C-alpha cells in the first residue's frame, strides 16, 4: 500500500474516531479512498510491469554480455589465425621469390640453348651450301647433302666410292673426297662419323663374313683415306658399320637396293660442347617447394 493511501486511511479513521461526520463528508472521503485504491492498483501494476521489464532487460544484458565475450574469443582466434597466415605468407613470399629467380635463370639458360642452336643451324647451312657449291653436277648425282635435326648428313653412293664388290676406294672418288675433306678441315669444331650401309644381299667373298663386315670395312676405308690422303685429324673421325639394318628404301627393288648401298659422312658438333652446355644449366631448379 502506498504512503498516500495509508495517510488517507489514517485520516478517515481519525475523523471517524472523533465523532460522527455528515453523510456528504463521508461520501467524499469514501470517494477519495476509492480513488486512492485505484491509483494504488495502477501503480502496483506498473511496478509489476517494471519488474518484469527489468528482469527481461537483465536477461538481455546477460545474453549480450555472453555474446560480447564470445565475440571477443572469436576475435582473438581470428587475430591468431591472421598472424599465422601473415607469417606463412611471408615465408611463401620468400619461396615465390626464390622460384621466380630460378625460373628467370632457367629462361636465360633456355635462351642460351636456343641461341646456340640457332648458331649451330646457321653454321650447318653455311657448311652445306659451301659443300654443295663445290661439287659438280656429276658429283651431285652420287652425293646427297641434308641437314636433319641440326646434323649434316653427306650420303655417298657405293658406285662412286668403291670398286665393284669391294671396300677399296675407287680412283674416281678421290676428287669428291678431297672436297668433302676440305669442308671438314674448315669446320674444326665438328666431329665426323663415317657410317657404312649395305643392301640385304648376302656377301659372297671369302674374306668378308657378312654385310656387317662389309659396311664396317667400307667406313674404315673412308676414314683412313681422310686421315692419310687428306690430313683430317684422326681424333675427329669415327668409323662404324650398320650392315643392312638401316635401309632408306625398299630392298625388294633394284633402285631401293642401290639407295641402301651407301656410306654416310655425318658431321656433328663435338660432344664436349653439349656437355659444356649441360654444365651451365642453373642449379637447384627443383628445390623450390
PDB file of C-alpha atoms in Angstrom:
ATOM      1  CA  UNK A   1       0.000   0.000   0.000  1.00  0.00           C
ATOM      2  CA  UNK A   2       1.344   3.415  -0.907  1.00  0.00           C
ATOM      3  CA  UNK A   3       2.127   6.148   1.677  1.00  0.00           C
ATOM      4  CA  UNK A   4      -0.526   8.425   0.228  1.00  0.00           C
ATOM      5  CA  UNK A   5      -3.207   5.738   0.598  1.00  0.00           C
ATOM      6  CA  UNK A   6      -2.120   4.967   4.166  1.00  0.00           C
ATOM      7  CA  UNK A   7      -2.251   8.629   5.101  1.00  0.00           C
ATOM      8  CA  UNK A   8      -5.733   8.963   3.679  1.00  0.00           C
ATOM      9  CA  UNK A   9      -6.915   5.882   5.517  1.00  0.00           C
ATOM     10  CA  UNK A  10      -5.495   7.210   8.794  1.00  0.00           C
ATOM     11  CA  UNK A  11      -7.243  10.487   8.167  1.00  0.00           C
ATOM     12  CA  UNK A  12     -10.577   8.704   7.681  1.00  0.00           C
ATOM     13  CA  UNK A  13     -10.076   6.641  10.817  1.00  0.00           C
ATOM     14  CA  UNK A  14      -9.137   9.764  12.759  1.00  0.00           C
ATOM     15  CA  UNK A  15     -12.253  11.562  11.587  1.00  0.00           C
ATOM     16  CA  UNK A  16     -14.463   8.602  12.380  1.00  0.00           C
ATOM     17  CA  UNK A  17     -12.793   8.311  15.748  1.00  0.00           C
ATOM     18  CA  UNK A  18     -13.561  11.884  16.683  1.00  0.00           C
ATOM     19  CA  UNK A  19     -17.219  11.510  16.177  1.00  0.00           C
ATOM     20  CA  UNK A  20     -19.913  11.374  13.650  1.00  0.00           C
ATOM     21  CA  UNK A  21     -19.484  13.158  10.321  1.00  0.00           C
ATOM     22  CA  UNK A  22     -22.011  14.210   7.776  1.00  0.00           C
ATOM     23  CA  UNK A  23     -23.055  11.837   5.063  1.00  0.00           C
ATOM     24  CA  UNK A  24     -21.720  14.215   2.447  1.00  0.00           C
ATOM     25  CA  UNK A  25     -18.316  14.423   4.049  1.00  0.00           C
ATOM     26  CA  UNK A  26     -18.224  10.660   4.446  1.00  0.00           C
ATOM     27  CA  UNK A  27     -19.097  10.154   0.803  1.00  0.00           C
ATOM     28  CA  UNK A  28     -16.314  12.486  -0.226  1.00  0.00           C
ATOM     29  CA  UNK A  29     -13.843  10.635   1.932  1.00  0.00           C
ATOM     30  CA  UNK A  30     -15.068   7.292   0.633  1.00  0.00           C
ATOM     31  CA  UNK A  31     -14.649   8.511  -2.917  1.00  0.00           C
ATOM     32  CA  UNK A  32     -11.132   9.710  -2.203  1.00  0.00           C
ATOM     33  CA  UNK A  33     -10.341   6.408  -0.604  1.00  0.00           C
ATOM     34  CA  UNK A  34     -11.613   4.526  -3.629  1.00  0.00           C
ATOM     35  CA  UNK A  35      -9.611   6.754  -5.978  1.00  0.00           C
ATOM     36  CA  UNK A  36      -6.503   6.130  -3.942  1.00  0.00           C
ATOM     37  CA  UNK A  37      -7.109   2.395  -4.040  1.00  0.00           C
ATOM     38  CA  UNK A  38      -7.449   2.510  -7.822  1.00  0.00           C
ATOM     39  CA  UNK A  39      -4.293   4.572  -8.097  1.00  0.00           C
ATOM     40  CA  UNK A  40      -2.533   2.116  -5.837  1.00  0.00           C
ATOM     41  CA  UNK A  41      -3.648  -0.797  -8.022  1.00  0.00           C
ATOM     42  CA  UNK A  42      -2.457   1.059 -11.129  1.00  0.00           C
ATOM     43  CA  UNK A  43       0.856   1.874  -9.518  1.00  0.00           C
ATOM     44  CA  UNK A  44       1.236  -1.691  -8.306  1.00  0.00           C
ATOM     45  CA  UNK A  45       0.510  -2.937 -11.865  1.00  0.00           C
ATOM     46  CA  UNK A  46       3.109  -0.548 -13.222  1.00  0.00           C
ATOM     47  CA  UNK A  47       5.539  -1.705 -10.593  1.00  0.00           C
ATOM     48  CA  UNK A  48       4.983  -5.374 -11.526  1.00  0.00           C
ATOM     49  CA  UNK A  49       5.365  -4.496 -15.206  1.00  0.00           C
ATOM     50  CA  UNK A  50       8.560  -2.561 -14.448  1.00  0.00           C
ATOM     51  CA  UNK A  51       9.877  -5.534 -12.502  1.00  0.00           C
ATOM     52  CA  UNK A  52       9.181  -7.854 -15.398  1.00  0.00           C
ATOM     53  CA  UNK A  53      10.766  -5.392 -17.817  1.00  0.00           C
ATOM     54  CA  UNK A  54      13.763  -5.088 -15.544  1.00  0.00           C
ATOM     55  CA  UNK A  55      14.072  -8.853 -15.313  1.00  0.00           C
ATOM     56  CA  UNK A  56      13.848  -9.144 -19.108  1.00  0.00           C
ATOM     57  CA  UNK A  57      16.365  -6.342 -19.517  1.00  0.00           C
ATOM     58  CA  UNK A  58      18.732  -8.078 -17.112  1.00  0.00           C
ATOM     59  CA  UNK A  59      18.329 -11.286 -19.079  1.00  0.00           C
ATOM     60  CA  UNK A  60      19.075  -9.460 -22.338  1.00  0.00           C
ATOM     61  CA  UNK A  61      22.057  -7.716 -20.760  1.00  0.00           C
ATOM     62  CA  UNK A  62      23.403 -11.065 -19.622  1.00  0.00           C
ATOM     63  CA  UNK A  63      22.860 -12.533 -23.085  1.00  0.00           C
ATOM     64  CA  UNK A  64      24.596  -9.563 -24.685  1.00  0.00           C
ATOM     65  CA  UNK A  65      27.493  -9.863 -22.260  1.00  0.00           C
ATOM     66  CA  UNK A  66      27.830 -13.537 -23.176  1.00  0.00           C
ATOM     67  CA  UNK A  67      27.705 -12.631 -26.880  1.00  0.00           C
ATOM     68  CA  UNK A  68      30.360  -9.961 -26.342  1.00  0.00           C
ATOM     69  CA  UNK A  69      32.567 -12.483 -24.536  1.00  0.00           C
ATOM     70  CA  UNK A  70      32.030 -14.998 -27.352  1.00  0.00           C
ATOM     71  CA  UNK A  71      32.809 -12.349 -29.967  1.00  0.00           C
ATOM     72  CA  UNK A  72      35.975 -11.388 -28.118  1.00  0.00           C
ATOM     73  CA  UNK A  73      37.052 -15.038 -28.033  1.00  0.00           C
ATOM     74  CA  UNK A  74      36.326 -15.357 -31.757  1.00  0.00           C
ATOM     75  CA  UNK A  75      38.189 -12.125 -32.465  1.00  0.00           C
ATOM     76  CA  UNK A  76      41.218 -13.402 -30.578  1.00  0.00           C
ATOM     77  CA  UNK A  77      41.120 -16.651 -32.566  1.00  0.00           C
ATOM     78  CA  UNK A  78      40.833 -14.719 -35.845  1.00  0.00           C
ATOM     79  CA  UNK A  79      43.725 -12.477 -34.840  1.00  0.00           C
ATOM     80  CA  UNK A  80      45.840 -15.531 -34.055  1.00  0.00           C
ATOM     81  CA  UNK A  81      44.881 -17.097 -37.402  1.00  0.00           C
ATOM     82  CA  UNK A  82      45.670 -13.841 -39.189  1.00  0.00           C
ATOM     83  CA  UNK A  83      49.073 -13.635 -37.518  1.00  0.00           C
ATOM     84  CA  UNK A  84      49.792 -17.222 -38.534  1.00  0.00           C
ATOM     85  CA  UNK A  85      48.623 -16.535 -42.071  1.00  0.00           C
ATOM     86  CA  UNK A  86      50.818 -13.436 -42.290  1.00  0.00           C
ATOM     87  CA  UNK A  87      53.809 -15.457 -41.117  1.00  0.00           C
ATOM     88  CA  UNK A  88      53.017 -18.189 -43.642  1.00  0.00           C
ATOM     89  CA  UNK A  89      52.519 -15.603 -46.376  1.00  0.00           C
ATOM     90  CA  UNK A  90      55.869 -14.054 -45.525  1.00  0.00           C
ATOM     91  CA  UNK A  91      57.540 -17.467 -45.876  1.00  0.00           C
ATOM     92  CA  UNK A  92      55.508 -18.120 -49.019  1.00  0.00           C
ATOM     93  CA  UNK A  93      56.697 -14.842 -50.494  1.00  0.00           C
ATOM     94  CA  UNK A  94      60.284 -15.943 -49.866  1.00  0.00           C
ATOM     95  CA  UNK A  95      59.629 -19.254 -51.667  1.00  0.00           C
ATOM     96  CA  UNK A  96      57.846 -17.494 -54.520  1.00  0.00           C
ATOM     97  CA  UNK A  97      60.717 -15.056 -54.878  1.00  0.00           C
ATOM     98  CA  UNK A  98      63.169 -17.948 -54.961  1.00  0.00           C
ATOM     99  CA  UNK A  99      61.032 -19.754 -57.535  1.00  0.00           C
ATOM    100  CA  UNK A 100      60.867 -16.633 -59.714  1.00  0.00           C
ATOM    101  CA  UNK A 101      64.654 -16.329 -59.580  1.00  0.00           C
ATOM    102  CA  UNK A 102      65.045 -19.964 -60.607  1.00  0.00           C
ATOM    103  CA  UNK A 103      62.524 -19.549 -63.433  1.00  0.00           C
ATOM    104  CA  UNK A 104      64.422 -16.498 -64.678  1.00  0.00           C
ATOM    105  CA  UNK A 105      67.684 -18.441 -64.538  1.00  0.00           C
ATOM    106  CA  UNK A 106      66.081 -21.330 -66.430  1.00  0.00           C
ATOM    107  CA  UNK A 107      64.704 -18.938 -69.036  1.00  0.00           C
ATOM    108  CA  UNK A 108      68.182 -17.481 -69.544  1.00  0.00           C
ATOM    109  CA  UNK A 109      69.584 -20.983 -69.913  1.00  0.00           C
ATOM    110  CA  UNK A 110      66.869 -21.935 -72.418  1.00  0.00           C
ATOM    111  CA  UNK A 111      67.550 -18.762 -74.383  1.00  0.00           C
ATOM    112  CA  UNK A 112      71.250 -19.622 -74.330  1.00  0.00           C
ATOM    113  CA  UNK A 113      70.443 -23.056 -75.759  1.00  0.00           C
ATOM    114  CA  UNK A 114      68.186 -21.509 -78.412  1.00  0.00           C
ATOM    115  CA  UNK A 115      70.899 -19.050 -79.400  1.00  0.00           C
ATOM    116  CA  UNK A 116      73.466 -21.843 -79.529  1.00  0.00           C
ATOM    117  CA  UNK A 117      71.152 -23.999 -81.633  1.00  0.00           C
ATOM    118  CA  UNK A 118      70.457 -21.106 -83.991  1.00  0.00           C
ATOM    119  CA  UNK A 119      74.172 -20.517 -84.319  1.00  0.00           C
ATOM    120  CA  UNK A 120      74.752 -24.223 -84.954  1.00  0.00           C
ATOM    121  CA  UNK A 121      71.947 -24.328 -87.528  1.00  0.00           C
ATOM    122  CA  UNK A 122      73.416 -21.315 -89.293  1.00  0.00           C
ATOM    123  CA  UNK A 123      76.863 -22.917 -89.396  1.00  0.00           C
ATOM    124  CA  UNK A 124      75.356 -26.147 -90.710  1.00  0.00           C
ATOM    125  CA  UNK A 125      73.592 -24.301 -93.507  1.00  0.00           C
ATOM    126  CA  UNK A 126      76.793 -22.498 -94.442  1.00  0.00           C
ATOM    127  CA  UNK A 127      78.661 -25.824 -94.382  1.00  0.00           C
ATOM    128  CA  UNK A 128      76.018 -27.444 -96.587  1.00  0.00           C
ATOM    129  CA  UNK A 129      75.949 -24.566 -99.044  1.00  0.00           C
ATOM    130  CA  UNK A 130      79.732 -24.473 -99.300  1.00  0.00           C
ATOM    131  CA  UNK A 131      79.889 -28.207 -99.939  1.00  0.00           C
ATOM    132  CA  UNK A 132      77.057 -28.181-102.476  1.00  0.00           C
ATOM    133  CA  UNK A 133      78.623 -25.304-104.399  1.00  0.00           C
ATOM    134  CA  UNK A 134      81.947 -27.088-104.513  1.00  0.00           C
ATOM    135  CA  UNK A 135      80.507 -30.263-106.111  1.00  0.00           C
ATOM    136  CA  UNK A 136      79.963 -30.617-109.838  1.00  0.00           C
ATOM    137  CA  UNK A 137      76.668 -31.709-111.363  1.00  0.00           C
ATOM    138  CA  UNK A 138      78.093 -35.169-111.999  1.00  0.00           C
ATOM    139  CA  UNK A 139      79.204 -35.478-108.366  1.00  0.00           C
ATOM    140  CA  UNK A 140      75.820 -34.320-107.084  1.00  0.00           C
ATOM    141  CA  UNK A 141      74.253 -37.370-108.749  1.00  0.00           C
ATOM    142  CA  UNK A 142      76.133 -39.603-106.324  1.00  0.00           C
ATOM    143  CA  UNK A 143      76.229 -37.243-103.322  1.00  0.00           C
ATOM    144  CA  UNK A 144      73.202 -36.235-101.241  1.00  0.00           C
ATOM    145  CA  UNK A 145      73.633 -33.486 -98.622  1.00  0.00           C
ATOM    146  CA  UNK A 146      70.975 -32.899 -95.961  1.00  0.00           C
ATOM    147  CA  UNK A 147      70.638 -31.188 -92.577  1.00  0.00           C
ATOM    148  CA  UNK A 148      68.380 -33.145 -90.206  1.00  0.00           C
ATOM    149  CA  UNK A 149      67.820 -32.029 -86.594  1.00  0.00           C
ATOM    150  CA  UNK A 150      70.968 -29.941 -86.571  1.00  0.00           C
ATOM    151  CA  UNK A 151      73.184 -32.669 -88.040  1.00  0.00           C
ATOM    152  CA  UNK A 152      74.758 -32.620 -91.532  1.00  0.00           C
ATOM    153  CA  UNK A 153      74.444 -35.896 -93.484  1.00  0.00           C
ATOM    154  CA  UNK A 154      76.543 -36.445 -96.606  1.00  0.00           C
ATOM    155  CA  UNK A 155      75.419 -39.652 -98.287  1.00  0.00           C
ATOM    156  CA  UNK A 156      77.787 -41.173-100.892  1.00  0.00           C
ATOM    157  CA  UNK A 157      76.734 -43.983-103.239  1.00  0.00           C
ATOM    158  CA  UNK A 158      78.849 -47.144-103.320  1.00  0.00           C
ATOM    159  CA  UNK A 159      79.140 -46.898-107.118  1.00  0.00           C
ATOM    160  CA  UNK A 160      81.070 -43.673-106.746  1.00  0.00           C
ATOM    161  CA  UNK A 161      83.164 -44.630-103.702  1.00  0.00           C
ATOM    162  CA  UNK A 162      84.234 -48.234-104.101  1.00  0.00           C
ATOM    163  CA  UNK A 163      85.384 -50.719-106.659  1.00  0.00           C
ATOM    164  CA  UNK A 164      82.656 -53.204-107.548  1.00  0.00           C
ATOM    165  CA  UNK A 165      82.029 -55.714-104.730  1.00  0.00           C
ATOM    166  CA  UNK A 166      84.922 -54.288-102.709  1.00  0.00           C
ATOM    167  CA  UNK A 167      85.664 -51.981 -99.809  1.00  0.00           C
ATOM    168  CA  UNK A 168      88.655 -50.319-101.520  1.00  0.00           C
ATOM    169  CA  UNK A 169      88.256 -46.664-102.518  1.00  0.00           C
ATOM    170  CA  UNK A 170      87.956 -46.189-106.294  1.00  0.00           C
ATOM    171  CA  UNK A 171      90.181 -43.650-108.085  1.00  0.00           C
ATOM    172  CA  UNK A 172      87.185 -41.596-109.249  1.00  0.00           C
ATOM    173  CA  UNK A 173      86.147 -40.964-105.633  1.00  0.00           C
ATOM    174  CA  UNK A 174      89.325 -39.039-104.879  1.00  0.00           C
ATOM    175  CA  UNK A 175      88.210 -35.635-106.148  1.00  0.00           C
ATOM    176  CA  UNK A 176      84.886 -35.801-104.329  1.00  0.00           C
ATOM    177  CA  UNK A 177      86.501 -36.934-101.065  1.00  0.00           C
ATOM    178  CA  UNK A 178      89.047 -34.109-101.335  1.00  0.00           C
ATOM    179  CA  UNK A 179      86.219 -31.525-101.471  1.00  0.00           C
ATOM    180  CA  UNK A 180      84.472 -33.127 -98.515  1.00  0.00           C
ATOM    181  CA  UNK A 181      87.778 -33.247 -96.608  1.00  0.00           C
ATOM    182  CA  UNK A 182      88.287 -29.514 -97.209  1.00  0.00           C
ATOM    183  CA  UNK A 183      84.888 -28.752 -95.702  1.00  0.00           C
ATOM    184  CA  UNK A 184      85.708 -30.985 -92.707  1.00  0.00           C
ATOM    185  CA  UNK A 185      89.026 -29.207 -92.258  1.00  0.00           C
ATOM    186  CA  UNK A 186      87.319 -25.798 -92.360  1.00  0.00           C
ATOM    187  CA  UNK A 187      84.969 -26.744 -89.519  1.00  0.00           C
ATOM    188  CA  UNK A 188      87.385 -27.921 -86.855  1.00  0.00           C
ATOM    189  CA  UNK A 189      84.824 -27.856 -84.014  1.00  0.00           C
ATOM    190  CA  UNK A 190      82.815 -30.697 -85.558  1.00  0.00           C
ATOM    191  CA  UNK A 191      83.084 -34.449 -85.102  1.00  0.00           C
ATOM    192  CA  UNK A 192      82.876 -36.750 -88.131  1.00  0.00           C
ATOM    193  CA  UNK A 193      81.219 -40.178 -88.129  1.00  0.00           C
ATOM    194  CA  UNK A 194      81.650 -42.380 -91.195  1.00  0.00           C
ATOM    195  CA  UNK A 195      78.825 -44.918 -91.358  1.00  0.00           C
ATOM    196  CA  UNK A 196      78.689 -47.793 -93.831  1.00  0.00           C
ATOM    197  CA  UNK A 197      75.384 -49.287 -95.037  1.00  0.00           C
ATOM    198  CA  UNK A 198      74.559 -52.166 -97.394  1.00  0.00           C
ATOM    199  CA  UNK A 199      71.529 -53.761 -99.027  1.00  0.00           C
ATOM    200  CA  UNK A 200      70.224 -57.116 -97.834  1.00  0.00           C
ATOM    201  CA  UNK A 201      72.030 -59.255-100.426  1.00  0.00           C
ATOM    202  CA  UNK A 202      74.479 -61.598 -98.622  1.00  0.00           C
ATOM    203  CA  UNK A 203      78.172 -61.037 -99.405  1.00  0.00           C
ATOM    204  CA  UNK A 204      79.867 -63.960-101.128  1.00  0.00           C
ATOM    205  CA  UNK A 205      83.567 -63.103-100.681  1.00  0.00           C
ATOM    206  CA  UNK A 206      85.618 -65.483 -98.575  1.00  0.00           C
ATOM    207  CA  UNK A 207      87.491 -62.737 -96.718  1.00  0.00           C
ATOM    208  CA  UNK A 208      84.296 -60.899 -95.697  1.00  0.00           C
ATOM    209  CA  UNK A 209      81.934 -62.786 -93.414  1.00  0.00           C
ATOM    210  CA  UNK A 210      78.727 -60.769 -93.896  1.00  0.00           C
ATOM    211  CA  UNK A 211      77.256 -57.336 -94.561  1.00  0.00           C
ATOM    212  CA  UNK A 212      78.306 -56.187 -91.079  1.00  0.00           C
ATOM    213  CA  UNK A 213      81.926 -56.724 -92.091  1.00  0.00           C
ATOM    214  CA  UNK A 214      81.441 -55.099 -95.484  1.00  0.00           C
ATOM    215  CA  UNK A 215      79.788 -51.947 -94.081  1.00  0.00           C
ATOM    216  CA  UNK A 216      82.423 -51.556 -91.347  1.00  0.00           C
ATOM    217  CA  UNK A 217      85.326 -52.121 -93.776  1.00  0.00           C
ATOM    218  CA  UNK A 218      83.956 -49.549 -96.204  1.00  0.00           C
ATOM    219  CA  UNK A 219      83.565 -46.963 -93.422  1.00  0.00           C
ATOM    220  CA  UNK A 220      87.103 -47.736 -92.258  1.00  0.00           C
ATOM    221  CA  UNK A 221      88.440 -47.233 -95.787  1.00  0.00           C
ATOM    222  CA  UNK A 222      86.890 -43.742 -95.993  1.00  0.00           C
ATOM    223  CA  UNK A 223      88.216 -42.822 -92.529  1.00  0.00           C
ATOM    224  CA  UNK A 224      91.747 -43.889 -93.462  1.00  0.00           C
ATOM    225  CA  UNK A 225      91.587 -42.024 -96.769  1.00  0.00           C
ATOM    226  CA  UNK A 226      90.506 -38.820 -94.982  1.00  0.00           C
ATOM    227  CA  UNK A 227      93.333 -39.255 -92.485  1.00  0.00           C
ATOM    228  CA  UNK A 228      96.246 -40.341 -94.687  1.00  0.00           C
ATOM    229  CA  UNK A 229      95.433 -38.699 -98.009  1.00  0.00           C
ATOM    230  CA  UNK A 230      93.637 -35.510 -96.926  1.00  0.00           C
ATOM    231  CA  UNK A 231      95.198 -34.918 -93.483  1.00  0.00           C
ATOM    232  CA  UNK A 232      91.997 -34.844 -91.429  1.00  0.00           C
ATOM    233  CA  UNK A 233      92.778 -35.189 -87.711  1.00  0.00           C
ATOM    234  CA  UNK A 234      92.001 -38.857 -86.855  1.00  0.00           C
ATOM    235  CA  UNK A 235      90.844 -37.767 -83.382  1.00  0.00           C
ATOM    236  CA  UNK A 236      87.806 -36.255 -85.047  1.00  0.00           C
ATOM    237  CA  UNK A 237      86.957 -39.392 -87.026  1.00  0.00           C
ATOM    238  CA  UNK A 238      84.861 -42.427 -86.115  1.00  0.00           C
ATOM    239  CA  UNK A 239      84.166 -45.441 -88.352  1.00  0.00           C
ATOM    240  CA  UNK A 240      81.038 -47.552 -87.942  1.00  0.00           C
ATOM    241  CA  UNK A 241      79.100 -50.176 -89.886  1.00  0.00           C
ATOM    242  CA  UNK A 242      75.334 -50.743 -89.805  1.00  0.00           C
ATOM    243  CA  UNK A 243      75.151 -53.562 -92.323  1.00  0.00           C
ATOM    244  CA  UNK A 244      71.745 -53.967 -93.970  1.00  0.00           C
ATOM    245  CA  UNK A 245      69.802 -52.845 -90.894  1.00  0.00           C
ATOM    246  CA  UNK A 246      69.416 -49.126 -91.611  1.00  0.00           C
ATOM    247  CA  UNK A 247      67.681 -49.065 -95.008  1.00  0.00           C
ATOM    248  CA  UNK A 248      66.287 -45.884 -96.538  1.00  0.00           C
ATOM    249  CA  UNK A 249      64.430 -47.656 -99.354  1.00  0.00           C
ATOM    250  CA  UNK A 250      62.754 -50.967-100.189  1.00  0.00           C
ATOM    251  CA  UNK A 251      65.310 -53.769-100.662  1.00  0.00           C
ATOM    252  CA  UNK A 252      62.836 -55.609-102.894  1.00  0.00           C
ATOM    253  CA  UNK A 253      63.626 -53.341-105.868  1.00  0.00           C
ATOM    254  CA  UNK A 254      66.870 -52.701-107.753  1.00  0.00           C
ATOM    255  CA  UNK A 255      66.529 -48.966-107.214  1.00  0.00           C
ATOM    256  CA  UNK A 256      65.895 -49.482-103.482  1.00  0.00           C
ATOM    257  CA  UNK A 257      68.953 -51.710-103.095  1.00  0.00           C
ATOM    258  CA  UNK A 258      71.048 -49.056-104.849  1.00  0.00           C
ATOM    259  CA  UNK A 259      69.901 -46.368-102.395  1.00  0.00           C
ATOM    260  CA  UNK A 260      70.620 -48.593 -99.405  1.00  0.00           C
ATOM    261  CA  UNK A 261      74.198 -49.265-100.522  1.00  0.00           C
ATOM    262  CA  UNK A 262      75.663 -46.019 -99.264  1.00  0.00           C
ATOM    263  CA  UNK A 263      78.235 -44.512 -96.956  1.00  0.00           C
ATOM    264  CA  UNK A 264      77.224 -41.567 -94.835  1.00  0.00           C
ATOM    265  CA  UNK A 265      79.561 -38.894 -93.545  1.00  0.00           C
ATOM    266  CA  UNK A 266      77.798 -37.417 -90.519  1.00  0.00           C
ATOM    267  CA  UNK A 267      79.123 -34.086 -89.259  1.00  0.00           C
ATOM    268  CA  UNK A 268      78.037 -33.020 -85.756  1.00  0.00           C
ATOM    269  CA  UNK A 269      79.196 -30.547 -83.077  1.00  0.00           C
ATOM    270  CA  UNK A 270      81.636 -32.061 -80.613  1.00  0.00           C
ATOM    271  CA  UNK A 271      80.094 -33.900 -77.687  1.00  0.00           C
ATOM    272  CA  UNK A 272      82.075 -31.881 -75.140  1.00  0.00           C
ATOM    273  CA  UNK A 273      80.313 -28.732 -76.398  1.00  0.00           C
ATOM    274  CA  UNK A 274      76.971 -30.231 -75.432  1.00  0.00           C
ATOM    275  CA  UNK A 275      78.387 -31.297 -72.079  1.00  0.00           C
ATOM    276  CA  UNK A 276      79.589 -27.743 -71.527  1.00  0.00           C
ATOM    277  CA  UNK A 277      76.044 -26.501 -72.155  1.00  0.00           C
ATOM    278  CA  UNK A 278      74.705 -29.021 -69.640  1.00  0.00           C
ATOM    279  CA  UNK A 279      77.262 -27.841 -67.075  1.00  0.00           C
ATOM    280  CA  UNK A 280      75.926 -24.305 -67.498  1.00  0.00           C
ATOM    281  CA  UNK A 281      72.410 -25.328 -66.515  1.00  0.00           C
ATOM    282  CA  UNK A 282      71.052 -23.443 -63.455  1.00  0.00           C
ATOM    283  CA  UNK A 283      71.440 -25.385 -60.229  1.00  0.00           C
ATOM    284  CA  UNK A 284      68.722 -26.153 -57.700  1.00  0.00           C
ATOM    285  CA  UNK A 285      65.876 -25.768 -60.174  1.00  0.00           C
ATOM    286  CA  UNK A 286      63.821 -28.482 -58.464  1.00  0.00           C
ATOM    287  CA  UNK A 287      64.313 -27.465 -54.844  1.00  0.00           C
ATOM    288  CA  UNK A 288      61.550 -24.895 -54.557  1.00  0.00           C
ATOM    289  CA  UNK A 289      58.593 -26.196 -52.570  1.00  0.00           C
TER     290      UNK A 289
END
